[in-house]
Amino acid sequence: MVASTRVLPEGAGWAVVCGLGFFFAAFMIVLSFIQQRYTNRSIKDTDEFASASRSVKPGLVAAGICSAWTWSSTLLQSTAVTYRLGVSGGYWYAGGATIQILLCSIMACMIKLNAPFCSTFLEVLRVRWGKTLHCVFLFFALATNLLVSSQLVVGGSAVAGTLTGIPVLAAIWLIPLGVACYVLVGGMRATLLADYTHTVGLLIIIFFFFFKVWVTSPEIGSVSKMVTLLQASNDIPHNASSSPLTFLSQSGLVFGIINVIGNLGTVFCDQSYHQRSIASNPATAARAFLLGGSAWFAIPFLFSMTMGLSARALMYSGNPLMPLLTEADVTAGLAAPASGVALAGKGGAVAVLIILFLAVTSASSAQQVAVASVLTFDVYKPYIRPEATKREIFLMSHAGVIIWALVMSLFGTIFHYAGISLGWLYLAQGIIIAPAVVPIFCGLVWKRTNKTACLVGMIVGVISGVITWIVTAATLEGEVTVASTGKDYPTLAGNVVSLFMSAIITLIGSLMRPETEDHFVLTRAINAPEDVVERMNANSKRSSSGSPASPSTPFEEKTAFDSEKTAPSVGAVPYTTETIDYVKAAGLDANELRKTLRLTSWISVIASFVLCVLIPACLASRRVWNATGLAAYIWIGFIWLVWTTLAVGVLPIWESRHELAAILRGIGKDLSGKNGKYEETSEKAALS
């Protein structure tokens, strides 16, 4: 198959991998210059580099979430399962990976309420439960980043090598290092802006393939022609009538369960998603996650329906343009590039290569910024140099980006030589990281969570999950190999045991012996500015001496919370119920946050039920679909993609219209020979 899809010269691979990498690095330099000159944000500030000063608006955060959640496997694996299972595959991929983002909105609310100044979610768990549990959570967090990062480079390099002939090892090393170049230049805010451009480019290419397949292609060109071609491929085991045009698929349901469990781990344990809740405007953090989750669904859904079904239809109908796909090819994620080449020749190959590069680089940048924050605030500062200065922290955050780029390349090389494919990594990831899902969620949102139950749950969960996985593979397949452990039922058993053993132990232990002390009064002081801590100390002293000052008295004086002052050690503050004033100091209203939390919880739970239970039940009500059913399915996906375009393509521009106007005014002044550099007083006057 590889030779038949190598339609681009090797130089095209080098041009995309190196050229686009340098382009985005240059783009970051320009963005950083514009930010430095025409706005009040400086990338020399550690808080700005790591979390964009916690001021990003929901549209841009939603675009960043879509970008970070669009891995190479989002496009390659979703297409592969649609090719393998039919119409149920792409839906289970999209629906099963959307609910985690929706549920993450609950944690976003709680982080803003219980740790408004934190830099990582692991900081909250360290201050709440101490260093022992923190190190265990740190293991799961870095394991998650390692698995995700490996999928990115393994999938992206495989496609680049297949389409252009570029050496796979070269792509494995160049992709992470190219991404590191532009992350180092820009920091979190510029990375989000680059994510926005990636997402827009990705949407344009998805629209291109949609109209090519369903409207203009002479090979397919309509839903009715697609149905006719797919009827020649009724050989899917465990599907109703062995048809790809049915939702009654036992294998589809198995994949859906694996997908939900595995992706719970990759969201809840991954700092890159918490990073976006930390970076977001405090008042709109939950809204950004709901917006991003709803917008993301259409990307894997419509892309996989378009590319996966067309690959199956063209191959089984004997179309000479479509190369023969082996099971190994499909597992490696090569159905999408094969379909692109068959539909649009070299243009399709270029489009697939670019869309994969955009997905890999945007998600890789999110991983590098996230891990750099973890290495800085959860390894370097607490364990290596507690008295680190702002300058040292800033340098460490940059070093963390380089370190993780090298780790990504190293493990990508290891997995490549071990013969471990994208599909295997995707299905097996939950077995390792799912045991931390419930402890992390409870640790961030439930004050009665028992830390010992969390520790035991995680350890027992991962051990029992791995044992179940290996034993099931040996029992059902007769051997323990990469191939046998990647089968559906061994991975299903391992994922389910890993998640539920940990969940049961954590929840039962916490209900039987709940913690009575509210440790969230400690976490609210994490990284709080000096003047806020001093005021809290003063308030506590007045209260303890019988002062009539009310603990709930709001602050009447505004302070600059973007200051670079370093907060004193958390343990130095006498914590009382007054610590809710830390939330007020962050510009938040605790009552409004609680209302948002209740609303967000209801929306997330109901939407998860609809996506994973109600809609699949309705879609399975008809045994095998006809052209009308498939047309409704596809065009609803198209309408959803239009909504995605509005939510993450148009909304960020609209939200930032005033800032963009101010930047354009500054550029205009510079071009006319005046001083266009940002000055706060003059800018306020211009805006008023």
Short mmCIF file of C-alpha atoms in Angstrom, two decimals, residues 179-602:
data_model
loop_
_atom_site.label_atom_id
_atom_site.label_comp_id
_atom_site.label_asym_id
_atom_site.label_seq_id
_atom_site.Cartn_x
_atom_site.Cartn_y
_atom_site.Cartn_z
CA VAL A 179 7.01 22.86 17.34
CA ALA A 180 9.35 23.64 20.24
CA CYS A 181 10.87 26.49 18.24
CA TYR A 182 7.61 28.39 17.97
CA VAL A 183 6.41 27.52 21.47
CA LEU A 184 9.62 28.96 22.94
CA VAL A 185 9.09 32.18 21.05
CA GLY A 186 5.44 32.72 21.88
CA GLY A 187 4.28 31.20 25.15
CA MET A 188 0.69 30.32 25.98
CA ARG A 189 -1.18 33.24 24.41
CA ALA A 190 0.69 33.10 21.12
CA THR A 191 0.26 29.32 21.13
CA LEU A 192 -3.50 29.79 21.44
CA LEU A 193 -3.41 32.22 18.53
CA ALA A 194 -1.44 29.70 16.47
CA ASP A 195 -3.97 27.06 17.53
CA TYR A 196 -6.68 29.30 16.13
CA THR A 197 -4.96 29.45 12.73
CA HIS A 198 -4.46 25.67 12.82
CA THR A 199 -8.14 25.10 13.56
CA VAL A 200 -9.29 27.41 10.77
CA GLY A 201 -6.97 25.68 8.29
CA LEU A 202 -8.22 22.28 9.43
CA LEU A 203 -11.87 23.31 8.98
CA ILE A 204 -11.20 24.60 5.45
CA ILE A 205 -9.68 21.26 4.41
CA ILE A 206 -12.55 19.28 5.98
CA PHE A 207 -15.03 21.38 3.97
CA PHE A 208 -12.94 20.69 0.85
CA PHE A 209 -13.10 16.92 1.30
CA PHE A 210 -16.79 17.03 2.26
CA PHE A 211 -17.84 18.73 -0.97
CA LYS A 212 -15.40 16.62 -2.98
CA VAL A 213 -16.85 13.33 -1.74
CA TRP A 214 -20.54 14.11 -1.35
CA VAL A 215 -21.09 16.62 -4.17
CA THR A 216 -18.48 16.84 -6.95
CA SER A 217 -16.43 13.61 -7.07
CA PRO A 218 -17.04 11.52 -10.22
CA GLU A 219 -16.19 8.40 -8.19
CA ILE A 220 -18.91 9.05 -5.57
CA GLY A 221 -20.52 12.50 -5.75
CA SER A 222 -23.78 11.74 -3.91
CA VAL A 223 -25.20 9.88 -0.93
CA SER A 224 -27.11 7.43 -3.13
CA LYS A 225 -23.93 6.51 -5.04
CA MET A 226 -22.11 6.03 -1.73
CA VAL A 227 -24.83 3.64 -0.51
CA THR A 228 -24.64 1.66 -3.75
CA LEU A 229 -20.87 1.30 -3.46
CA LEU A 230 -20.99 0.37 0.24
CA GLN A 231 -23.44 -2.45 -0.44
CA ALA A 232 -20.52 -4.32 -2.00
CA SER A 233 -18.73 -4.33 1.37
CA ASN A 234 -21.19 -6.18 3.60
CA ASP A 235 -18.55 -8.23 5.39
CA ILE A 236 -18.24 -6.56 8.82
CA PRO A 237 -18.50 -9.19 11.58
CA HIS A 238 -20.81 -8.39 14.50
CA ASN A 239 -22.69 -5.74 12.46
CA ALA A 240 -26.37 -6.23 11.63
CA SER A 241 -26.50 -7.89 8.17
CA SER A 242 -22.69 -7.40 8.15
CA SER A 243 -23.42 -3.93 6.75
CA PRO A 244 -21.42 -0.72 7.24
CA LEU A 245 -24.74 1.16 7.11
CA THR A 246 -25.98 0.13 10.55
CA PHE A 247 -25.59 1.31 14.12
CA LEU A 248 -26.31 -2.19 15.41
CA SER A 249 -22.64 -3.03 15.82
CA GLN A 250 -21.24 -5.05 18.71
CA SER A 251 -17.69 -4.04 17.82
CA GLY A 252 -18.80 -0.42 17.58
CA LEU A 253 -20.19 -0.54 21.12
CA VAL A 254 -16.98 -2.16 22.41
CA PHE A 255 -14.91 0.56 20.77
CA GLY A 256 -17.22 3.23 22.19
CA ILE A 257 -16.66 2.00 25.76
CA ILE A 258 -12.88 1.81 25.26
CA ASN A 259 -12.92 5.27 23.72
CA VAL A 260 -14.86 6.87 26.59
CA ILE A 261 -12.63 5.33 29.27
CA GLY A 262 -9.35 6.04 27.52
CA ASN A 263 -10.24 9.63 26.76
CA LEU A 264 -11.40 10.30 30.31
CA GLY A 265 -7.78 9.72 31.25
CA THR A 266 -6.31 11.79 28.44
CA VAL A 267 -8.41 14.81 29.43
CA PHE A 268 -8.61 14.61 33.21
CA CYS A 269 -4.92 13.70 33.66
CA ASP A 270 -3.55 16.06 31.00
CA GLN A 271 -2.39 19.49 32.14
CA SER A 272 -2.96 20.90 28.63
CA TYR A 273 -6.75 20.99 29.20
CA HIS A 274 -6.49 22.32 32.74
CA GLN A 275 -4.02 24.86 31.31
CA ARG A 276 -6.81 26.26 29.19
CA SER A 277 -9.16 26.58 32.14
CA ILE A 278 -6.38 28.36 34.05
CA ALA A 279 -5.60 30.63 31.07
CA SER A 280 -9.22 31.52 30.42
CA ASN A 281 -10.99 34.60 31.63
CA PRO A 282 -12.18 33.58 35.14
CA ALA A 283 -15.82 34.46 34.53
CA THR A 284 -16.08 32.40 31.34
CA ALA A 285 -13.88 29.32 31.91
CA ALA A 286 -16.76 26.82 32.03
CA ARG A 287 -18.46 28.42 29.04
CA ALA A 288 -15.27 28.00 27.01
CA PHE A 289 -15.17 24.25 27.71
CA LEU A 290 -18.84 23.77 26.83
CA LEU A 291 -18.32 25.77 23.66
CA GLY A 292 -15.14 23.91 22.74
CA GLY A 293 -16.65 20.48 23.42
CA SER A 294 -19.76 21.12 21.36
CA ALA A 295 -17.68 22.58 18.52
CA TRP A 296 -15.10 19.77 18.46
CA PHE A 297 -17.62 16.95 17.90
CA ALA A 298 -18.12 17.75 14.21
CA ILE A 299 -14.41 17.61 13.35
CA PRO A 300 -13.77 13.86 13.82
CA PHE A 301 -17.39 12.97 13.03
CA LEU A 302 -17.66 14.55 9.59
CA PHE A 303 -14.04 13.90 8.60
CA SER A 304 -14.30 10.21 9.47
CA MET A 305 -17.68 9.79 7.77
CA THR A 306 -16.30 11.43 4.64
CA MET A 307 -12.88 9.78 4.43
CA GLY A 308 -13.63 6.44 6.11
CA LEU A 309 -16.76 5.61 4.12
CA SER A 310 -15.22 6.78 0.86
CA ALA A 311 -12.12 4.62 1.47
CA ARG A 312 -14.31 1.57 2.09
CA ALA A 313 -16.62 2.29 -0.84
CA LEU A 314 -13.80 2.82 -3.34
CA MET A 315 -11.73 -0.18 -2.25
CA TYR A 316 -14.54 -2.73 -2.13
CA SER A 317 -15.98 -1.54 -5.45
CA GLY A 318 -12.62 -2.25 -7.08
CA ASN A 319 -11.84 1.35 -7.98
CA PRO A 320 -8.35 1.34 -9.55
CA LEU A 321 -7.49 4.65 -7.88
CA MET A 322 -7.86 3.16 -4.39
CA PRO A 323 -4.91 1.10 -3.09
CA LEU A 324 -5.54 -2.16 -1.28
CA LEU A 325 -5.53 -1.59 2.48
CA THR A 326 -4.29 -4.33 4.78
CA GLU A 327 -5.33 -4.58 8.42
CA ALA A 328 -1.90 -3.27 9.41
CA ASP A 329 -2.39 -0.24 7.14
CA VAL A 330 -5.75 0.55 8.72
CA THR A 331 -4.38 0.15 12.25
CA ALA A 332 -1.53 2.51 11.36
CA GLY A 333 -4.11 5.14 10.35
CA LEU A 334 -3.46 5.06 6.59
CA ALA A 335 -7.10 4.85 5.43
CA ALA A 336 -7.45 8.65 5.40
CA PRO A 337 -4.39 9.39 3.22
CA ALA A 338 -5.29 6.53 0.86
CA SER A 339 -8.78 7.96 0.45
CA GLY A 340 -7.43 11.47 -0.08
CA VAL A 341 -5.10 10.28 -2.85
CA ALA A 342 -7.86 8.27 -4.56
CA LEU A 343 -10.30 11.20 -4.50
CA ALA A 344 -8.07 14.11 -5.42
CA GLY A 345 -4.69 12.78 -6.51
CA LYS A 346 -1.71 14.93 -5.55
CA GLY A 347 -4.03 17.69 -4.34
CA GLY A 348 -5.68 15.26 -1.94
CA ALA A 349 -2.30 14.03 -0.73
CA VAL A 350 -1.17 17.61 -0.08
CA ALA A 351 -4.43 18.39 1.76
CA VAL A 352 -4.11 15.29 3.97
CA LEU A 353 -0.47 16.04 4.68
CA ILE A 354 -1.21 19.64 5.65
CA ILE A 355 -4.24 18.79 7.80
CA LEU A 356 -2.22 16.12 9.62
CA PHE A 357 0.68 18.51 10.13
CA LEU A 358 -1.68 21.16 11.54
CA ALA A 359 -3.28 18.63 13.90
CA VAL A 360 0.05 17.22 15.06
CA THR A 361 1.76 20.56 15.59
CA SER A 362 -1.14 22.23 17.38
CA ALA A 363 -1.65 19.32 19.77
CA SER A 364 2.12 18.97 20.24
CA SER A 365 2.43 22.63 21.18
CA ALA A 366 -0.28 22.14 23.80
CA GLN A 367 1.60 19.14 25.18
CA GLN A 368 4.91 21.00 25.35
CA VAL A 369 3.48 24.05 27.13
CA ALA A 370 1.60 21.80 29.56
CA VAL A 371 4.57 19.60 30.43
CA ALA A 372 6.83 22.65 30.75
CA SER A 373 4.39 24.00 33.36
CA VAL A 374 4.33 20.67 35.19
CA LEU A 375 8.13 20.35 35.21
CA THR A 376 8.45 23.95 36.42
CA PHE A 377 5.72 24.20 39.06
CA ASP A 378 5.46 20.55 40.16
CA VAL A 379 9.05 19.31 39.94
CA TYR A 380 11.58 22.16 39.85
CA LYS A 381 9.96 24.60 42.25
CA PRO A 382 8.69 22.28 45.03
CA TYR A 383 11.45 19.64 44.96
CA ILE A 384 14.61 21.12 43.42
CA ARG A 385 14.67 24.85 44.11
CA PRO A 386 11.83 26.04 46.38
CA GLU A 387 13.30 29.55 46.58
CA ALA A 388 13.55 29.95 42.81
CA THR A 389 13.33 33.50 41.51
CA LYS A 390 10.97 34.63 38.79
CA ARG A 391 13.86 34.60 36.34
CA GLU A 392 14.81 31.02 37.20
CA ILE A 393 11.21 29.87 36.89
CA PHE A 394 10.95 31.60 33.52
CA LEU A 395 14.11 29.87 32.26
CA MET A 396 12.95 26.50 33.59
CA SER A 397 9.63 26.80 31.77
CA HIS A 398 11.55 27.32 28.52
CA ALA A 399 13.91 24.44 29.28
CA GLY A 400 10.86 22.24 29.93
CA VAL A 401 9.67 22.81 26.36
CA ILE A 402 13.00 21.61 24.95
CA ILE A 403 13.15 18.64 27.33
CA TRP A 404 9.71 17.43 26.32
CA ALA A 405 10.39 17.88 22.60
CA LEU A 406 13.37 15.53 22.99
CA VAL A 407 11.30 13.06 25.05
CA MET A 408 8.57 13.05 22.37
CA SER A 409 11.12 12.22 19.69
CA LEU A 410 12.87 9.60 21.80
CA PHE A 411 9.71 7.65 22.64
CA GLY A 412 8.39 8.06 19.12
CA THR A 413 11.57 6.33 17.96
CA ILE A 414 11.18 3.56 20.55
CA PHE A 415 7.56 2.87 19.58
CA HIS A 416 8.47 2.95 15.88
CA TYR A 417 11.17 0.29 16.28
CA ALA A 418 8.96 -1.76 18.61
CA GLY A 419 6.30 -1.95 15.89
CA ILE A 420 3.71 -0.22 18.07
CA SER A 421 1.19 1.63 15.93
CA LEU A 422 -1.12 4.57 16.50
CA GLY A 423 -4.14 2.28 16.88
CA TRP A 424 -2.47 0.17 19.58
CA LEU A 425 -1.45 3.22 21.60
CA TYR A 426 -4.92 4.71 21.33
CA LEU A 427 -6.74 1.60 22.55
CA ALA A 428 -4.26 0.76 25.34
CA GLN A 429 -3.80 4.22 26.85
CA GLY A 430 -6.76 4.01 29.24
CA ILE A 431 -5.39 0.92 30.96
CA ILE A 432 -2.43 2.93 32.25
CA ILE A 433 -3.99 6.33 32.97
CA ALA A 434 -7.69 5.71 33.68
CA PRO A 435 -7.08 4.79 37.37
CA ALA A 436 -6.29 8.46 38.06
CA VAL A 437 -9.53 9.82 36.54
CA VAL A 438 -11.87 9.57 39.53
CA PRO A 439 -9.23 10.53 42.16
CA ILE A 440 -8.31 13.66 40.16
CA PHE A 441 -11.92 14.65 39.61
CA CYS A 442 -12.86 14.08 43.25
CA GLY A 443 -9.66 15.73 44.47
CA LEU A 444 -10.52 18.92 42.59
CA VAL A 445 -14.26 19.12 43.24
CA TRP A 446 -15.16 17.19 46.44
CA LYS A 447 -13.86 18.34 49.81
CA ARG A 448 -14.70 15.01 51.52
CA THR A 449 -12.51 12.89 49.23
CA ASN A 450 -10.26 10.57 51.25
CA LYS A 451 -6.62 10.78 50.14
CA THR A 452 -5.75 7.24 51.24
CA ALA A 453 -8.65 5.87 49.20
CA CYS A 454 -7.36 7.78 46.17
CA LEU A 455 -3.84 6.42 46.60
CA VAL A 456 -4.96 2.81 47.03
CA GLY A 457 -7.50 3.15 44.21
CA MET A 458 -4.92 4.36 41.70
CA ILE A 459 -2.32 1.71 42.54
CA VAL A 460 -4.81 -1.18 42.65
CA GLY A 461 -6.53 0.11 39.51
CA VAL A 462 -3.43 0.19 37.32
CA ILE A 463 -2.09 -3.16 38.59
CA SER A 464 -5.42 -4.98 38.21
CA GLY A 465 -6.04 -3.37 34.82
CA VAL A 466 -2.69 -4.45 33.38
CA ILE A 467 -3.09 -7.99 34.76
CA THR A 468 -6.61 -8.26 33.33
CA TRP A 469 -5.42 -6.95 29.97
CA ILE A 470 -2.57 -9.46 29.66
CA VAL A 471 -4.54 -12.45 31.01
CA THR A 472 -7.48 -11.74 28.69
CA ALA A 473 -5.14 -11.47 25.70
CA ALA A 474 -3.45 -14.76 26.61
CA THR A 475 -6.79 -16.51 27.18
CA LEU A 476 -8.67 -15.28 24.10
CA GLU A 477 -5.81 -14.98 21.62
CA GLY A 478 -3.51 -17.73 22.89
CA GLU A 479 -0.47 -15.45 23.11
CA VAL A 480 0.73 -12.16 24.54
CA THR A 481 2.06 -10.01 21.70
CA VAL A 482 1.60 -6.47 20.44
CA ALA A 483 -1.07 -7.79 18.06
CA SER A 484 -2.99 -9.83 20.65
CA THR A 485 -2.96 -7.12 23.32
CA GLY A 486 -4.32 -4.65 20.75
CA LYS A 487 -7.47 -6.69 20.10
CA ASP A 488 -10.87 -5.36 21.15
CA TYR A 489 -11.74 -7.58 24.12
CA PRO A 490 -8.37 -7.54 25.93
CA THR A 491 -8.24 -3.75 25.71
CA LEU A 492 -11.91 -3.49 26.74
CA ALA A 493 -11.33 -5.67 29.81
CA GLY A 494 -8.19 -3.81 30.82
CA ASN A 495 -9.78 -0.37 30.41
CA VAL A 496 -12.94 -1.25 32.34
CA VAL A 497 -11.07 -2.86 35.25
CA SER A 498 -8.56 0.00 35.49
CA LEU A 499 -11.23 2.68 35.68
CA PHE A 500 -13.82 0.96 37.83
CA MET A 501 -11.49 -0.62 40.40
CA SER A 502 -10.04 2.81 41.10
CA ALA A 503 -13.46 4.49 41.09
CA ILE A 504 -15.02 1.96 43.47
CA ILE A 505 -12.15 2.13 45.98
CA THR A 506 -12.00 5.94 45.86
CA LEU A 507 -15.73 6.51 46.24
CA ILE A 508 -16.41 3.82 48.85
CA GLY A 509 -13.36 4.83 50.88
CA SER A 510 -14.38 8.49 50.78
CA LEU A 511 -17.97 7.73 51.78
CA MET A 512 -16.89 5.46 54.65
CA ARG A 513 -14.16 7.78 55.96
CA PRO A 514 -14.72 11.24 54.51
CA GLU A 515 -12.21 13.97 55.23
CA THR A 516 -13.64 16.48 57.69
CA GLU A 517 -11.18 19.31 57.08
CA ASP A 518 -11.82 21.57 54.09
CA HIS A 519 -8.37 21.70 52.47
CA PHE A 520 -9.62 24.05 49.78
CA VAL A 521 -9.02 26.91 52.22
CA LEU A 522 -5.34 26.11 51.68
CA THR A 523 -5.45 25.85 47.91
CA ARG A 524 -7.05 29.28 47.44
CA ALA A 525 -3.79 30.92 48.52
CA ILE A 526 -1.62 29.13 45.93
CA ASN A 527 0.47 31.73 44.06
CA ALA A 528 -1.64 34.58 45.45
CA PRO A 529 -0.02 38.03 45.02
CA GLU A 530 1.85 39.38 48.04
CA ASP A 531 -0.55 42.22 48.73
CA VAL A 532 -3.50 39.81 48.86
CA VAL A 533 -1.72 37.51 51.32
CA GLU A 534 -0.76 40.47 53.51
CA ARG A 535 -4.33 41.63 53.57
CA MET A 536 -5.53 38.14 54.47
CA ASN A 537 -3.03 38.03 57.34
CA ALA A 538 -4.29 41.39 58.59
CA ASN A 539 -7.91 40.28 58.36
CA SER A 540 -7.16 37.07 60.22
CA LYS A 541 -5.37 38.92 63.03
CA ARG A 542 -8.26 41.36 63.44
CA SER A 543 -10.74 38.51 63.53
CA SER A 544 -8.73 36.54 66.10
CA SER A 545 -8.44 39.61 68.36
CA GLY A 546 -12.19 40.15 68.41
CA SER A 547 -12.29 42.80 65.72
CA PRO A 548 -15.79 43.47 64.48
CA ALA A 549 -14.55 43.22 60.90
CA SER A 550 -16.65 40.67 59.08
CA PRO A 551 -14.82 37.81 57.40
CA SER A 552 -17.04 38.18 54.40
CA THR A 553 -16.44 41.88 53.94
CA PRO A 554 -15.51 42.35 50.30
CA PHE A 555 -12.38 44.16 49.26
CA GLU A 556 -12.96 47.81 48.57
CA GLU A 557 -9.54 48.43 47.08
CA LYS A 558 -8.49 47.11 43.67
CA THR A 559 -4.96 45.81 43.18
CA ALA A 560 -2.89 44.79 40.18
CA PHE A 561 -3.09 41.02 40.21
CA ASP A 562 -0.96 40.66 37.11
CA SER A 563 2.00 41.70 39.24
CA GLU A 564 5.12 39.56 39.16
CA LYS A 565 5.46 39.52 42.94
CA THR A 566 6.15 36.12 44.36
CA ALA A 567 3.68 34.86 46.93
CA PRO A 568 4.93 33.66 50.29
CA SER A 569 4.75 30.00 51.16
CA VAL A 570 1.18 28.78 51.42
CA GLY A 571 1.79 27.38 54.84
CA ALA A 572 2.52 30.85 56.25
CA VAL A 573 -1.06 32.05 56.00
CA PRO A 574 -3.50 31.52 58.90
CA TYR A 575 -6.46 30.07 57.01
CA THR A 576 -10.02 30.74 58.05
CA THR A 577 -13.31 31.01 56.23
CA GLU A 578 -11.99 34.38 55.07
CA THR A 579 -9.98 32.61 52.40
CA ILE A 580 -12.97 32.90 50.08
CA ASP A 581 -11.71 36.47 49.71
CA TYR A 582 -8.89 35.04 47.60
CA VAL A 583 -11.58 34.27 45.05
CA LYS A 584 -12.77 37.87 45.22
CA ALA A 585 -9.20 39.05 44.86
CA ALA A 586 -8.98 37.14 41.58
CA GLY A 587 -11.89 39.19 40.28
CA LEU A 588 -14.47 36.45 40.84
CA ASP A 589 -17.82 36.22 42.56
CA ALA A 590 -18.04 32.96 44.52
CA ASN A 591 -21.84 32.92 44.40
CA GLU A 592 -21.86 33.40 40.63
CA LEU A 593 -19.27 30.65 40.26
CA ARG A 594 -21.45 28.26 42.25
CA LYS A 595 -24.45 29.09 40.07
CA THR A 596 -22.34 28.50 36.97
CA LEU A 597 -21.13 25.22 38.46
CA ARG A 598 -24.68 23.96 39.00
CA LEU A 599 -25.73 24.93 35.47
CA THR A 600 -22.58 23.49 33.94
CA SER A 601 -23.00 20.21 35.82
CA TRP A 602 -26.54 19.75 34.55
#
